[in-house]
XYZ file of C-alpha atoms in Angstrom:
405
model
C -19.088 -8.603 -17.141
C -18.075 -8.887 -20.420
C -16.114 -6.007 -22.380
C -19.778 -4.791 -24.558
C -22.079 -5.244 -21.322
C -19.356 -2.446 -19.307
C -19.729 -0.579 -22.325
C -22.851 -0.327 -22.216
C -23.034 0.436 -18.465
C -20.415 2.861 -18.309
C -21.259 6.274 -20.557
C -18.843 8.764 -21.085
C -20.808 12.143 -19.412
C -18.021 14.533 -20.800
C -17.907 12.902 -24.711
C -20.063 15.716 -25.901
C -18.490 18.377 -23.952
C -14.927 17.268 -25.218
C -15.799 19.771 -28.102
C -16.098 22.726 -25.980
C -12.098 23.476 -26.320
C -13.064 23.980 -30.055
C -14.231 27.303 -28.183
C -10.155 28.597 -27.617
C -9.521 28.769 -31.776
C -12.518 29.946 -32.489
C -12.891 32.673 -29.931
C -11.813 35.549 -32.265
C -14.183 34.875 -34.554
C -16.434 34.628 -31.265
C -15.854 37.991 -30.614
C -16.807 40.159 -34.106
C -20.141 41.017 -33.747
C -19.305 42.292 -30.452
C -16.564 43.886 -31.674
C -18.847 45.594 -34.401
C -21.814 46.188 -32.440
C -19.213 48.411 -30.316
C -17.860 50.466 -32.763
C -21.625 50.824 -33.671
C -22.782 52.029 -30.690
C -19.923 54.592 -31.371
C -17.304 52.986 -28.259
C -14.394 52.670 -30.752
C -11.675 52.842 -27.983
C -13.599 50.042 -25.830
C -14.237 48.254 -28.664
C -10.382 46.587 -28.955
C -11.152 45.023 -25.861
C -12.970 41.653 -27.122
C -9.916 41.145 -29.017
C -7.963 40.261 -25.803
C -10.330 37.129 -24.969
C -7.398 34.903 -24.835
C -5.980 37.074 -21.950
C -9.205 37.250 -20.376
C -10.086 33.259 -20.791
C -6.798 31.813 -19.307
C -6.379 34.416 -15.933
C -10.392 34.707 -15.456
C -12.801 33.631 -17.036
C -10.866 29.325 -17.509
C -10.354 29.947 -13.660
C -13.730 31.679 -12.300
C -16.015 28.329 -14.352
C -13.167 26.261 -12.880
C -13.745 26.503 -9.661
C -17.108 26.993 -9.878
C -18.340 23.237 -11.655
C -15.756 22.066 -9.730
C -14.406 18.127 -9.324
C -15.168 15.484 -12.438
C -14.267 12.234 -9.958
C -15.887 10.324 -13.128
C -13.068 7.355 -14.014
C -13.433 5.386 -16.754
C -13.376 1.589 -15.465
C -11.380 -1.267 -16.532
C -13.443 -3.106 -18.442
C -14.301 0.066 -21.370
C -10.558 0.971 -21.010
C -10.103 -0.986 -25.010
C -12.769 0.194 -26.418
C -12.509 3.750 -25.635
C -9.072 4.007 -26.383
C -9.932 2.989 -29.549
C -13.235 5.227 -30.545
C -12.048 7.710 -32.822
C -13.849 9.979 -31.971
C -12.019 10.968 -29.536
C -8.362 11.794 -31.676
C -11.194 13.522 -34.645
C -11.622 15.762 -31.509
C -8.340 16.980 -31.619
C -7.454 17.142 -35.347
C -10.473 19.501 -35.811
C -8.674 21.696 -33.084
C -5.485 22.822 -35.839
C -7.134 23.917 -39.066
C -9.066 26.431 -36.155
C -5.668 27.013 -34.843
C -4.654 27.926 -38.245
C -7.421 30.462 -39.615
C -7.215 32.356 -35.901
C -3.830 32.626 -36.731
C -3.830 34.280 -40.298
C -6.959 35.712 -39.354
C -5.306 37.886 -36.424
C -2.070 38.272 -38.699
C -5.024 40.516 -41.288
C -6.640 42.178 -38.533
C -2.962 42.998 -37.280
C -1.361 44.864 -40.357
C -4.799 46.229 -41.985
C -5.053 49.391 -43.237
C -8.820 49.769 -43.505
C -10.994 47.878 -41.185
C -14.207 50.045 -41.767
C -16.340 46.595 -41.987
C -15.951 45.888 -38.100
C -16.514 49.455 -37.629
C -12.679 51.138 -37.708
C -12.368 54.129 -39.269
C -8.595 52.877 -40.675
C -6.912 50.551 -38.826
C -6.185 48.535 -35.389
C -4.750 50.856 -32.652
C -2.048 49.342 -30.734
C -4.770 48.261 -27.786
C -6.528 45.789 -30.490
C -3.313 44.786 -31.902
C -1.592 43.786 -29.617
C -5.068 41.760 -28.328
C -5.191 40.205 -31.094
C -1.658 38.422 -31.232
C -2.276 38.196 -27.276
C -5.550 36.242 -28.300
C -3.679 34.211 -31.264
C -0.743 33.327 -28.995
C -3.331 31.659 -26.451
C -5.022 29.628 -29.387
C -1.127 28.564 -30.194
C -0.435 28.182 -26.692
C -2.911 25.621 -25.650
C -2.402 24.294 -29.413
C 0.803 23.021 -27.928
C -1.662 20.500 -25.672
C -2.854 19.025 -28.926
C 0.422 18.995 -29.810
C 1.770 17.353 -26.625
C -1.045 14.695 -27.485
C -0.805 14.368 -30.678
C 3.122 13.532 -30.082
C 3.145 10.662 -27.669
C 1.233 8.590 -30.558
C 2.187 5.615 -32.367
C 0.812 6.496 -35.692
C 2.737 8.663 -37.835
C 0.125 11.140 -39.008
C -0.793 12.229 -35.202
C 3.210 12.675 -35.068
C 3.698 14.944 -37.888
C 0.341 16.913 -37.095
C 2.080 17.544 -33.475
C 4.603 19.152 -35.318
C 2.736 21.469 -37.066
C 0.548 22.287 -34.697
C 4.037 23.741 -32.636
C 5.087 25.786 -35.734
C 3.350 28.566 -34.622
C 4.818 29.418 -31.637
C 8.811 28.057 -33.059
C 8.892 25.319 -30.306
C 9.186 22.389 -32.659
C 11.851 21.122 -30.311
C 9.064 19.915 -27.903
C 8.116 16.758 -30.230
C 11.537 16.171 -29.358
C 12.402 16.823 -25.687
C 8.877 16.262 -24.265
C 8.756 12.483 -25.814
C 12.622 11.713 -25.402
C 14.074 13.659 -22.349
C 11.548 14.893 -19.971
C 9.595 11.271 -19.850
C 13.180 10.260 -19.215
C 14.770 12.567 -17.018
C 10.912 13.632 -15.726
C 11.501 14.726 -11.571
C 15.151 14.695 -11.428
C 17.211 17.449 -11.333
C 18.162 17.094 -14.638
C 15.255 17.606 -16.226
C 14.951 21.091 -17.472
C 11.571 20.636 -17.069
C 11.009 19.705 -13.845
C 10.330 23.327 -11.488
C 12.987 23.256 -8.222
C 10.986 23.742 -4.987
C 12.380 27.375 -3.937
C 12.779 28.001 -8.089
C 10.986 30.787 -8.901
C 9.112 30.459 -12.833
C 11.088 33.513 -13.944
C 14.455 31.049 -12.951
C 12.664 28.047 -14.165
C 11.441 29.834 -18.015
C 15.150 30.147 -19.289
C 16.213 27.261 -17.604
C 13.759 24.814 -18.788
C 13.233 26.890 -22.536
C 17.192 26.843 -23.310
C 17.550 23.120 -21.621
C 14.848 21.633 -23.548
C 16.605 23.360 -27.113
C 19.871 22.061 -25.376
C 18.352 18.558 -25.112
C 15.950 17.969 -28.057
C 18.994 19.021 -30.323
C 21.167 16.535 -28.558
C 18.722 13.692 -28.295
C 18.429 13.877 -31.912
C 21.932 13.917 -32.925
C 22.087 10.579 -30.742
C 19.270 9.153 -32.791
C 20.998 9.911 -36.237
C 24.360 9.447 -35.064
C 23.142 5.231 -34.336
C 22.500 5.037 -37.348
C 26.233 5.954 -38.784
C 25.178 9.546 -40.402
C 26.310 12.649 -39.122
C 24.039 15.505 -37.751
C 25.798 18.068 -39.406
C 25.372 16.073 -42.822
C 23.039 18.336 -45.078
C 21.759 14.776 -46.207
C 20.354 14.082 -42.564
C 18.289 17.421 -41.926
C 15.166 16.328 -43.080
C 15.027 13.361 -41.171
C 16.493 15.483 -38.235
C 13.051 15.765 -36.050
C 13.929 19.129 -34.560
C 15.097 21.030 -38.004
C 12.383 19.693 -40.405
C 10.009 21.054 -37.109
C 11.943 24.019 -36.856
C 11.289 23.783 -40.936
C 7.727 24.502 -40.163
C 7.236 27.375 -38.552
C 10.002 29.264 -40.919
C 7.725 28.366 -43.976
C 4.257 29.503 -41.818
C 5.829 32.933 -40.787
C 8.237 33.058 -43.991
C 4.749 33.452 -45.980
C 2.851 35.317 -43.632
C 5.599 37.953 -43.663
C 6.049 37.529 -47.418
C 1.743 38.270 -47.526
C 1.516 40.818 -44.759
C 5.095 42.801 -44.400
C 7.073 43.619 -42.282
C 4.541 44.686 -39.839
C 3.353 41.271 -38.980
C 7.110 40.728 -36.895
C 5.744 42.315 -33.648
C 2.393 39.411 -34.150
C 5.086 36.867 -34.259
C 7.267 36.934 -31.877
C 4.176 37.720 -29.348
C 2.943 34.418 -30.828
C 6.199 32.938 -30.125
C 6.800 34.393 -27.020
C 3.459 34.131 -24.769
C 2.267 31.582 -26.668
C 5.287 29.330 -25.060
C 5.434 30.812 -21.835
C 1.957 29.431 -21.712
C 3.737 26.211 -21.687
C 6.308 26.945 -19.531
C 4.249 27.982 -16.931
C 2.148 24.613 -16.919
C 5.330 22.691 -16.845
C 6.629 24.547 -13.978
C 3.586 23.670 -11.697
C 3.060 20.088 -13.361
C 6.474 18.346 -11.036
C 7.172 21.780 -8.756
C 9.014 20.460 -5.632
C 8.718 16.496 -6.655
C 11.706 13.925 -7.154
C 12.185 10.549 -8.324
C 14.884 9.227 -5.148
C 18.031 6.912 -6.565
C 18.137 3.971 -5.768
C 20.883 1.571 -4.795
C 21.963 1.229 -8.412
C 22.590 4.683 -9.059
C 19.389 4.646 -10.978
C 15.751 7.162 -10.328
C 12.889 5.137 -9.162
C 11.024 4.180 -11.984
C 8.324 7.300 -12.510
C 4.688 6.692 -10.694
C 1.681 8.628 -10.008
C 3.582 10.236 -6.820
C 5.742 12.763 -9.209
C 3.287 14.724 -10.408
C 1.136 16.996 -9.442
C -2.213 15.921 -10.296
C -5.618 18.310 -10.342
C -8.542 16.920 -11.756
C -10.772 20.524 -12.197
C -13.323 19.457 -14.974
C -13.830 22.725 -16.847
C -9.546 23.064 -17.489
C -9.261 19.547 -18.523
C -11.841 19.551 -20.771
C -9.883 22.500 -22.486
C -6.596 20.675 -22.050
C -7.884 17.229 -22.787
C -6.794 16.148 -19.333
C -3.530 17.556 -19.058
C -4.073 17.230 -15.824
C -4.660 14.422 -14.993
C -0.836 14.534 -15.552
C -0.380 11.292 -12.495
C -1.539 8.997 -15.186
C -0.315 10.828 -18.100
C 3.156 9.653 -16.967
C 3.063 6.113 -15.462
C 0.879 5.650 -18.616
C 2.286 7.887 -21.113
C 0.507 5.862 -24.648
C -2.870 6.465 -23.217
C -4.780 8.797 -24.804
C -6.427 11.118 -23.194
C -10.122 9.954 -22.667
C -8.600 7.557 -21.314
C -6.714 8.491 -18.238
C -7.715 8.614 -14.775
C -7.088 10.560 -11.513
C -5.756 8.766 -8.719
C -6.621 10.212 -4.781
C -3.575 9.445 -3.824
C -1.035 11.370 -6.509
C -0.275 15.184 -5.007
C -2.956 17.256 -5.808
C -3.272 21.096 -6.784
C -4.951 23.040 -5.136
C -7.031 23.992 -8.074
C -7.409 23.726 -11.698
C -3.802 24.890 -13.932
C -6.282 27.859 -15.666
C -6.566 29.002 -11.950
C -2.729 28.548 -11.204
C -1.245 30.201 -14.247
C -1.402 33.314 -13.489
C -0.150 32.194 -10.102
C 2.930 30.839 -10.918
C 3.958 34.455 -11.958
C 3.954 35.682 -8.437
C 6.910 34.077 -6.233
C 5.661 34.827 -2.743
C 1.815 33.737 -4.015
C 2.892 30.620 -5.125
C 5.242 29.644 -2.858
C 2.612 30.141 0.530
C 0.240 28.345 -2.311
C 3.195 25.174 -2.676
C 6.212 25.303 -0.650
C 3.753 23.666 1.920
C 2.151 20.574 0.242
C 5.109 19.679 -0.992
C 6.637 19.288 2.791
C 3.269 17.313 3.402
C 4.124 14.638 0.867
C 7.028 14.045 1.780
C 5.930 13.679 5.177
C 7.713 16.967 6.709
C 11.226 15.573 4.881
C 12.111 18.517 2.883
C 15.387 17.060 2.206
C 13.523 13.954 -0.165
C 11.919 17.133 -2.113
C 13.800 18.454 -5.641
C 15.581 21.525 -3.957
C 16.601 24.532 -6.007
C 20.646 23.944 -5.583
C 21.133 27.584 -5.289
C 18.762 27.765 -2.161
C 19.393 24.477 -0.672
C 21.835 25.937 2.031
C 18.790 28.578 3.142
C 16.161 26.257 2.650
C 17.385 23.273 4.904
C 18.882 25.906 7.380
C 14.617 27.098 7.650
C 13.322 23.869 7.612
C 15.959 22.845 10.740
C 17.829 20.802 8.307
C 21.982 20.646 8.537
C 23.033 21.235 5.138
């Protein structure tokens, strides 16, 4: 069968559904008619609840719809991979996220600081209930936007790499562009990787380790790259070429302009965007490789990364919102593949639900351990010593499973 014939037979059933991802960066605007209507009915306090649409989407709506719709089950065949990879519709679908993300961020800043919102039905400014809801919603948009940056940052085209940095600027997480591509993908599923969660490690322990370790690693990797060109990373002349610093500069520029326009009253909004938005990424980082580890070879190097070293999920709805991020096993085996060509493997370790349903679970260590620890053990055929175990709990964990330390 030739490529043209295969392309005619196989169709991506999600082709037009990928545009549903634009619901996230537009959701704050979509709530405005409801807010206005509730104010007209005199429900002024309750009218601020729809402004919490971001957390509502992440913790309730997305998990519910994901479980209802279920798994995808469709993989592109080999014959269509090249044509599918080169179909520019899919990359334009990701590009479209970015202007809506920034429109949401700027509009959210306005709502957060405006003293007169009579056009929306309020007598004066938003109360803190509404302000926090707006900030959390725009932070959710930016947090999901990190996944857009993740997709673009892996590509070879310079315009897509710059768009990745721009997308990361709202959450002040530009170092992710360096660390993820040149750090995480090299060290994934090893004890040396700050973004690979260890068996027995809670999300709250993982969070500072991943954030601090990621920043340190990004700076170290970029400094190494600059030194290889015979220059010093401390020389101001190299700063424009430093991918950590120029990504940070975009954040400083963006927030500097917003603070100049809206004033220092915007600072809590900035902090919520940066902290909550980046925490959504880190909760996903936590669940993607929990307990999984690449074994060391006799040479002292780690075995090649395979689909066995990432937790996979094929739940359709979250995949639509996250550009197939849940097909993480294939992504790590083939990191430059565009999202539309990623496949789901039955022999990969599979999560019990989609990311949408599991993000909130990561916040509760006992629930997470009950859900996932036995799956790690089953993946290693009962041999817990093959897992990536938290050093702090190693003796206790080994004793629990009847293994001598």
